PDB file of C-alpha atoms and ligand atoms in Angstrom:
ATOM      1  CA  MET A   1     -13.150  30.287 128.538  1.00 95.00           C
ATOM      2  CA  LEU A   2     -10.624  32.974 129.413  1.00 98.00           C
ATOM      3  CA  SER A   3      -8.699  32.345 132.636  1.00 98.00           C
ATOM      4  CA  LEU A   4      -6.247  34.706 134.286  1.00 98.00           C
ATOM      5  CA  ILE A   5      -3.181  32.944 135.669  1.00 98.00           C
ATOM      6  CA  THR A   6       0.214  33.885 137.051  1.00 98.00           C
ATOM      7  CA  PRO A   7       3.265  32.785 135.050  1.00 98.00           C
ATOM      8  CA  THR A   8       4.145  29.112 135.013  1.00 98.00           C
ATOM      9  CA  VAL A   9       6.703  27.102 133.027  1.00 98.00           C
ATOM     10  CA  GLU A  10       4.051  25.002 131.249  1.00 98.00           C
ATOM     11  CA  TYR A  11       3.309  27.854 128.859  1.00 98.00           C
ATOM     12  CA  GLU A  12       6.786  28.208 127.361  1.00 98.00           C
ATOM     13  CA  ASP A  13       5.751  27.331 123.787  1.00 98.00           C
ATOM     14  CA  SER A  14       2.725  29.586 123.901  1.00 98.00           C
ATOM     15  CA  TYR A  15       4.740  32.468 125.358  1.00 98.00           C
ATOM     16  CA  GLN A  16       7.348  32.082 122.628  1.00 98.00           C
ATOM     17  CA  SER A  17       4.722  32.037 119.886  1.00 98.00           C
ATOM     18  CA  TYR A  18       3.135  35.161 121.444  1.00 98.00           C
ATOM     19  CA  LEU A  19       6.497  36.951 121.182  1.00 98.00           C
ATOM     20  CA  ASP A  20       6.937  35.676 117.629  1.00 98.00           C
ATOM     21  CA  GLU A  21       3.557  37.117 116.668  1.00 98.00           C
ATOM     22  CA  LEU A  22       4.453  40.479 118.149  1.00 98.00           C
ATOM     23  CA  GLY A  23       7.644  40.562 116.103  1.00 97.00           C
ATOM     24  CA  SER A  24       9.155  44.030 116.257  1.00 95.00           C
ATOM     25  CA  ALA A  25       5.917  45.683 117.487  1.00 94.00           C
ATOM     26  CA  GLU A  26       6.107  47.567 120.763  1.00 93.00           C
ATOM     27  CA  ARG A  27       5.368  45.211 123.634  1.00 96.00           C
ATOM     28  CA  TYR A  28       2.786  45.861 126.342  1.00 97.00           C
ATOM     29  CA  PRO A  29       3.165  45.317 129.218  1.00 98.00           C
ATOM     30  CA  PHE A  30       6.860  45.960 129.800  1.00 97.00           C
ATOM     31  CA  THR A  31       7.588  42.486 131.191  1.00 97.00           C
ATOM     32  CA  LEU A  32       7.260  41.110 127.636  1.00 98.00           C
ATOM     33  CA  ASP A  33      10.584  42.852 126.978  1.00 97.00           C
ATOM     34  CA  PHE A  34      12.419  40.720 129.549  1.00 97.00           C
ATOM     35  CA  GLU A  35      15.047  38.684 127.751  1.00 96.00           C
ATOM     36  CA  PHE A  36      15.609  35.056 128.711  1.00 96.00           C
ATOM     37  CA  ASN A  37      17.574  31.984 127.756  1.00 95.00           C
ATOM     38  CA  ASP A  38      15.953  29.757 130.295  1.00 97.00           C
ATOM     39  CA  PHE A  39      12.144  30.048 130.595  1.00 98.00           C
ATOM     40  CA  ALA A  40      12.085  28.884 134.219  1.00 98.00           C
ATOM     41  CA  THR A  41      14.383  31.791 135.091  1.00 98.00           C
ATOM     42  CA  LEU A  42      12.006  34.207 133.389  1.00 98.00           C
ATOM     43  CA  VAL A  43       9.036  32.779 135.292  1.00 98.00           C
ATOM     44  CA  ALA A  44      10.968  33.082 138.564  1.00 98.00           C
ATOM     45  CA  ARG A  45      11.889  36.677 137.724  1.00 98.00           C
ATOM     46  CA  LEU A  46       8.242  37.570 137.023  1.00 98.00           C
ATOM     47  CA  ASN A  47       7.041  35.957 140.196  1.00 97.00           C
ATOM     48  CA  ASN A  48       9.805  37.631 142.228  1.00 98.00           C
ATOM     49  CA  LEU A  49       8.706  40.980 140.823  1.00 98.00           C
ATOM     50  CA  SER A  50       5.291  40.303 142.277  1.00 98.00           C
ATOM     51  CA  LEU A  51       6.797  39.487 145.664  1.00 98.00           C
ATOM     52  CA  GLY A  52       9.023  42.577 145.635  1.00 97.00           C
ATOM     53  CA  ILE A  53      12.192  40.480 145.314  1.00 97.00           C
ATOM     54  CA  ASP A  54      15.108  41.815 143.206  1.00 93.00           C
ATOM     55  CA  LEU A  55      13.223  44.949 142.230  1.00 95.00           C
ATOM     56  CA  PRO A  56      15.115  47.379 140.003  1.00 91.00           C
ATOM     57  CA  ASP A  57      15.721  50.807 141.597  1.00 92.00           C
ATOM     58  CA  GLY A  58      12.586  52.922 141.537  1.00 90.00           C
ATOM     59  CA  SER A  59      10.302  49.986 140.724  1.00 94.00           C
ATOM     60  CA  VAL A  60       7.354  48.900 142.823  1.00 98.00           C
ATOM     61  CA  PRO A  61       6.149  45.297 143.106  1.00 98.00           C
ATOM     62  CA  SER A  62       3.972  44.309 140.155  1.00 98.00           C
ATOM     63  CA  THR A  63       2.167  41.121 139.207  1.00 98.00           C
ATOM     64  CA  THR A  64       2.181  39.829 135.651  1.00 98.00           C
ATOM     65  CA  PHE A  65      -0.899  37.904 134.560  1.00 98.00           C
ATOM     66  CA  TRP A  66      -1.469  35.756 131.506  1.00 98.00           C
ATOM     67  CA  LEU A  67      -4.950  35.379 130.084  1.00 98.00           C
ATOM     68  CA  VAL A  68      -5.227  31.830 128.801  1.00 98.00           C
ATOM     69  CA  GLU A  69      -7.705  30.371 126.308  1.00 98.00           C
ATOM     70  CA  ASP A  70      -7.488  26.732 125.200  1.00 96.00           C
ATOM     71  CA  SER A  71      -3.936  26.392 126.580  1.00 95.00           C
ATOM     72  CA  GLU A  72      -2.745  29.497 124.703  1.00 98.00           C
ATOM     73  CA  ILE A  73      -1.713  32.810 126.208  1.00 98.00           C
ATOM     74  CA  VAL A  74      -3.949  35.361 124.457  1.00 98.00           C
ATOM     75  CA  GLY A  75      -3.287  38.402 126.646  1.00 98.00           C
ATOM     76  CA  VAL A  76      -0.807  39.739 129.188  1.00 98.00           C
ATOM     77  CA  SER A  77      -1.295  42.335 131.914  1.00 98.00           C
ATOM     78  CA  ASN A  78       0.864  43.794 134.638  1.00 98.00           C
ATOM     79  CA  LEU A  79      -0.617  45.206 137.840  1.00 98.00           C
ATOM     80  CA  ARG A  80       1.493  47.659 139.819  1.00 98.00           C
ATOM     81  CA  HIS A  81       0.863  47.315 143.543  1.00 98.00           C
ATOM     82  CA  ARG A  82       1.607  50.974 144.353  1.00 97.00           C
ATOM     83  CA  MET A  83       1.644  54.334 142.646  1.00 97.00           C
ATOM     84  CA  THR A  84       4.686  56.546 142.230  1.00 97.00           C
ATOM     85  CA  GLU A  85       4.905  60.036 140.769  1.00 96.00           C
ATOM     86  CA  ARG A  86       6.415  58.572 137.608  1.00 96.00           C
ATOM     87  CA  LEU A  87       3.758  55.866 137.271  1.00 97.00           C
ATOM     88  CA  ARG A  88       1.092  58.532 137.726  1.00 97.00           C
ATOM     89  CA  LEU A  89       2.364  60.109 134.493  1.00 97.00           C
ATOM     90  CA  LEU A  90       3.620  57.052 132.612  1.00 95.00           C
ATOM     91  CA  GLY A  91       2.334  53.555 133.154  1.00 96.00           C
ATOM     92  CA  GLY A  92      -0.464  53.851 135.682  1.00 98.00           C
ATOM     93  CA  HIS A  93      -1.459  50.803 137.726  1.00 98.00           C
ATOM     94  CA  ILE A  94      -2.123  48.423 134.827  1.00 98.00           C
ATOM     95  CA  GLY A  95      -0.487  47.747 131.477  1.00 98.00           C
ATOM     96  CA  PHE A  96      -2.023  45.255 129.063  1.00 98.00           C
ATOM     97  CA  GLY A  97      -1.843  43.857 125.568  1.00 98.00           C
ATOM     98  CA  VAL A  98      -3.423  41.125 123.472  1.00 98.00           C
ATOM     99  CA  ARG A  99      -1.856  38.606 121.090  1.00 98.00           C
ATOM    100  CA  PRO A 100      -2.340  40.037 117.575  1.00 98.00           C
ATOM    101  CA  SER A 101      -4.268  36.998 116.305  1.00 98.00           C
ATOM    102  CA  ALA A 102      -6.661  37.255 119.280  1.00 98.00           C
ATOM    103  CA  GLN A 103      -7.447  40.963 118.910  1.00 98.00           C
ATOM    104  CA  GLY A 104     -10.834  42.386 117.970  1.00 97.00           C
ATOM    105  CA  ARG A 105     -13.082  39.962 119.835  1.00 97.00           C
ATOM    106  CA  GLY A 106     -13.268  41.320 123.354  1.00 98.00           C
ATOM    107  CA  VAL A 107     -10.185  39.646 124.826  1.00 98.00           C
ATOM    108  CA  ALA A 108      -8.723  42.931 126.131  1.00 98.00           C
ATOM    109  CA  LYS A 109     -11.973  43.868 127.849  1.00 98.00           C
ATOM    110  CA  GLU A 110     -11.942  40.547 129.676  1.00 98.00           C
ATOM    111  CA  LEU A 111      -8.226  40.834 130.440  1.00 98.00           C
ATOM    112  CA  LEU A 112      -8.659  44.254 132.042  1.00 98.00           C
ATOM    113  CA  LYS A 113     -11.798  43.145 133.871  1.00 98.00           C
ATOM    114  CA  GLN A 114     -10.086  40.144 135.451  1.00 98.00           C
ATOM    115  CA  THR A 115      -7.000  42.221 136.270  1.00 98.00           C
ATOM    116  CA  LEU A 116      -9.227  44.765 138.030  1.00 98.00           C
ATOM    117  CA  THR A 117     -10.665  41.937 140.101  1.00 97.00           C
ATOM    118  CA  GLN A 118      -7.102  41.092 141.149  1.00 97.00           C
ATOM    119  CA  ALA A 119      -6.524  44.755 142.053  1.00 98.00           C
ATOM    120  CA  GLY A 120      -9.554  44.505 144.305  1.00 96.00           C
ATOM    121  CA  HIS A 121      -8.025  41.439 145.956  1.00 96.00           C
ATOM    122  CA  LEU A 122      -4.950  43.559 146.706  1.00 95.00           C
ATOM    123  CA  GLY A 123      -7.225  46.023 148.503  1.00 95.00           C
ATOM    124  CA  MET A 124      -7.263  48.751 145.846  1.00 96.00           C
ATOM    125  CA  SER A 125     -10.431  50.826 145.567  1.00 96.00           C
ATOM    126  CA  GLU A 126      -9.395  52.665 142.414  1.00 97.00           C
ATOM    127  CA  VAL A 127      -6.776  52.178 139.722  1.00 98.00           C
ATOM    128  CA  LEU A 128      -5.251  54.551 137.196  1.00 98.00           C
ATOM    129  CA  VAL A 129      -4.854  53.361 133.607  1.00 98.00           C
ATOM    130  CA  ILE A 130      -2.993  55.419 131.014  1.00 98.00           C
ATOM    131  CA  CYS A 131      -3.041  55.211 127.235  1.00 97.00           C
ATOM    132  CA  LEU A 132      -2.131  57.345 124.267  1.00 97.00           C
ATOM    133  CA  GLU A 133      -5.046  59.456 123.065  1.00 97.00           C
ATOM    134  CA  GLU A 134      -4.586  57.958 119.606  1.00 97.00           C
ATOM    135  CA  ASN A 135      -5.017  54.408 120.953  1.00 97.00           C
ATOM    136  CA  ILE A 136      -8.768  54.206 120.383  1.00 98.00           C
ATOM    137  CA  ALA A 137      -8.980  50.472 121.083  1.00 98.00           C
ATOM    138  CA  SER A 138      -7.294  50.905 124.459  1.00 98.00           C
ATOM    139  CA  SER A 139      -9.584  53.824 125.396  1.00 98.00           C
ATOM    140  CA  ARG A 140     -12.643  51.719 124.553  1.00 98.00           C
ATOM    141  CA  VAL A 141     -11.384  48.826 126.651  1.00 98.00           C
ATOM    142  CA  ILE A 142     -10.783  51.139 129.615  1.00 98.00           C
ATOM    143  CA  GLU A 143     -14.130  52.907 129.243  1.00 98.00           C
ATOM    144  CA  ALA A 144     -15.958  49.567 128.938  1.00 98.00           C
ATOM    145  CA  ASN A 145     -14.491  48.682 132.319  1.00 97.00           C
ATOM    146  CA  GLY A 146     -15.807  51.826 134.003  1.00 97.00           C
ATOM    147  CA  GLY A 147     -12.876  54.144 133.271  1.00 98.00           C
ATOM    148  CA  ARG A 148     -13.492  57.867 133.789  1.00 98.00           C
ATOM    149  CA  LEU A 149     -11.210  60.212 131.865  1.00 98.00           C
ATOM    150  CA  GLU A 150      -9.346  62.111 134.557  1.00 97.00           C
ATOM    151  CA  SER A 151      -6.723  63.992 132.625  1.00 97.00           C
ATOM    152  CA  GLU A 152      -5.129  64.552 129.208  1.00 98.00           C
ATOM    153  CA  TYR A 153      -1.546  65.744 129.123  1.00 98.00           C
ATOM    154  CA  SER A 154       1.746  65.470 127.267  1.00 97.00           C
ATOM    155  CA  VAL A 155       5.131  64.182 128.402  1.00 96.00           C
ATOM    156  CA  PRO A 156       8.542  64.516 126.759  1.00 94.00           C
ATOM    157  CA  GLU A 157       8.769  60.722 126.264  1.00 92.00           C
ATOM    158  CA  TYR A 158       5.860  60.545 123.759  1.00 91.00           C
ATOM    159  CA  ASP A 159       4.510  62.516 120.846  1.00 91.00           C
ATOM    160  CA  GLY A 160       0.808  63.148 121.239  1.00 94.00           C
ATOM    161  CA  LEU A 161      -1.398  63.291 124.281  1.00 98.00           C
ATOM    162  CA  LEU A 162      -1.714  60.750 127.053  1.00 98.00           C
ATOM    163  CA  ARG A 163      -5.035  59.963 128.667  1.00 98.00           C
ATOM    164  CA  ARG A 164      -5.244  59.003 132.316  1.00 98.00           C
ATOM    165  CA  TYR A 165      -8.364  57.168 133.400  1.00 98.00           C
ATOM    166  CA  ALA A 166      -9.522  56.358 136.921  1.00 98.00           C
ATOM    167  CA  ILE A 167     -11.430  53.107 137.369  1.00 98.00           C
ATOM    168  CA  PRO A 168     -13.282  52.542 140.629  1.00 97.00           C
ATOM    169  CA  ILE A 169     -12.946  48.886 141.472  1.00 94.00           C
ATOM    170  CA  ASP A 170     -16.502  48.564 142.751  1.00 79.00           C
ATOM    171  CA  LYS A 171     -17.827  49.713 139.363  1.00 51.00           C
ATOM    172  CA  VAL A 172     -16.099  47.039 137.309  1.00 51.00           C
ATOM    173  CA  ALA A 173     -18.375  45.860 134.477  1.00 48.00           C
ATOM    174  CA  THR A 174     -19.746  42.370 134.976  1.00 44.00           C
TER     175      THR A 174
HETATM  176  C1  COA B   1      -5.475  47.752 122.691  1.00 57.35           C
HETATM  177  C2  COA B   1      -5.632  46.238 122.633  1.00 57.35           C
HETATM  178  C3  COA B   1      -5.212  45.671 123.976  1.00 57.35           C
HETATM  179  C4  COA B   1      -7.121  45.931 122.354  1.00 57.35           C
HETATM  180  O1  COA B   1      -7.261  44.519 122.356  1.00 57.35           O
HETATM  181  P1  COA B   1      -8.538  43.778 121.745  1.00 57.35           P
HETATM  182  O2  COA B   1      -8.612  42.436 122.365  1.00 57.35           O
HETATM  183  O3  COA B   1      -8.483  43.865 120.268  1.00 57.35           O
HETATM  184  O4  COA B   1      -9.725  44.682 122.273  1.00 57.35           O
HETATM  185  P2  COA B   1     -11.255  44.280 122.316  1.00 57.35           P
HETATM  186  O5  COA B   1     -11.542  43.227 121.296  1.00 57.35           O
HETATM  187  O6  COA B   1     -11.580  43.984 123.733  1.00 57.35           O
HETATM  188  O7  COA B   1     -11.976  45.578 121.737  1.00 57.35           O
HETATM  189  C5  COA B   1     -11.895  46.783 122.373  1.00 57.35           C
HETATM  190  C6  COA B   1     -12.599  47.880 121.595  1.00 57.35           C
HETATM  191  O8  COA B   1     -11.660  48.477 120.709  1.00 57.35           O
HETATM  192  C7  COA B   1     -12.200  48.534 119.415  1.00 57.35           C
HETATM  193  N1  COA B   1     -11.083  48.379 118.515  1.00 57.35           N
HETATM  194  C8  COA B   1     -10.284  47.313 118.374  1.00 57.35           C
HETATM  195  N2  COA B   1      -9.303  47.599 117.481  1.00 57.35           N
HETATM  196  C9  COA B   1      -9.523  48.865 117.077  1.00 57.35           C
HETATM  197  C10 COA B   1      -8.864  49.747 116.190  1.00 57.35           C
HETATM  198  N3  COA B   1      -7.757  49.370 115.534  1.00 57.35           N
HETATM  199  N4  COA B   1      -9.371  50.994 116.020  1.00 57.35           N
HETATM  200  C11 COA B   1     -10.463  51.389 116.691  1.00 57.35           C
HETATM  201  N5  COA B   1     -11.119  50.614 117.566  1.00 57.35           N
HETATM  202  C12 COA B   1     -10.659  49.370 117.734  1.00 57.35           C
HETATM  203  C13 COA B   1     -13.180  47.405 119.360  1.00 57.35           C
HETATM  204  O9  COA B   1     -14.152  47.635 118.359  1.00 57.35           O
HETATM  205  C14 COA B   1     -13.777  47.468 120.751  1.00 57.35           C
HETATM  206  O10 COA B   1     -14.674  48.536 120.870  1.00 57.35           O
HETATM  207  P3  COA B   1     -16.260  48.354 120.927  1.00 57.35           P
HETATM  208  O11 COA B   1     -16.534  47.280 121.923  1.00 57.35           O
HETATM  209  O12 COA B   1     -16.726  49.691 121.360  1.00 57.35           O
HETATM  210  O13 COA B   1     -16.625  47.964 119.564  1.00 57.35           O
HETATM  211  C15 COA B   1      -4.803  45.599 121.501  1.00 57.35           C
HETATM  212  O14 COA B   1      -5.076  46.285 120.309  1.00 57.35           O
HETATM  213  C16 COA B   1      -3.308  45.630 121.765  1.00 57.35           C
HETATM  214  O15 COA B   1      -2.754  44.708 122.361  1.00 57.35           O
HETATM  215  N6  COA B   1      -2.653  46.699 121.311  1.00 57.35           N
HETATM  216  C17 COA B   1      -1.213  46.848 121.529  1.00 57.35           C
HETATM  217  C18 COA B   1      -0.898  47.096 122.996  1.00 57.35           C
HETATM  218  C19 COA B   1      -1.664  48.266 123.578  1.00 57.35           C
HETATM  219  O16 COA B   1      -1.925  49.259 122.903  1.00 57.35           O
HETATM  220  N7  COA B   1      -2.033  48.135 124.857  1.00 57.35           N
HETATM  221  C20 COA B   1      -2.716  49.143 125.589  1.00 57.35           C
HETATM  222  C21 COA B   1      -1.693  50.019 126.213  1.00 57.35           C
HETATM  223  S1  COA B   1      -2.485  51.270 127.208  1.00 57.35           S
END
């Protein structure tokens, strides 16, 4: 069973092994880049971000979720509570990633689905999700969750095209 939870100190070992598996690969969502010495401080930082406490300049509140299977974190998502002009181009409402050893068996689809449910709980009727055009797996995950391709465009920060999808919350796949 795959359960979506908010960060808690009990998962320190699993979180560390998740980071170890990622190695030097780019980390999605961005909160996986947060450095820490003390895990409880990291958990507090993540939960403060969700509450809008100690937000960096220009950031909006965002909730980090862990998708847990058999006491292991197998996926991580981050749900932005509001849109900004920058997020509309880079980032969208939701960033997500799956532990390398858990990829290729539908974990991301479930992760996005459960994160969309949380977006609905926040009162959102539609979310924007952005991925690189070349990221076929990500596009499939988004489309499987009702994503409609809204726009393809380029930005100076990335080579290649970005795809922005709109997902109506009431059309989330069951
Ligand atoms: C993208 C990512 C989240 C997909 O996770 P996942 O758990 O493997 O995805 P799923 O198992 O739910 O499969 C999703 C779809 O992608 C397809 N897929 C998976 N890996 C693929 C690959 N390398 N190339 C093409 N398609 C691929 C699957 O076949 C499936 O499609 P289907 O149902 O039509 O067959 C994962 O690869 C990842 O964490 N990548 C790095 C971070 C990232 O890119 N995040 C998205 C940022 S927008």
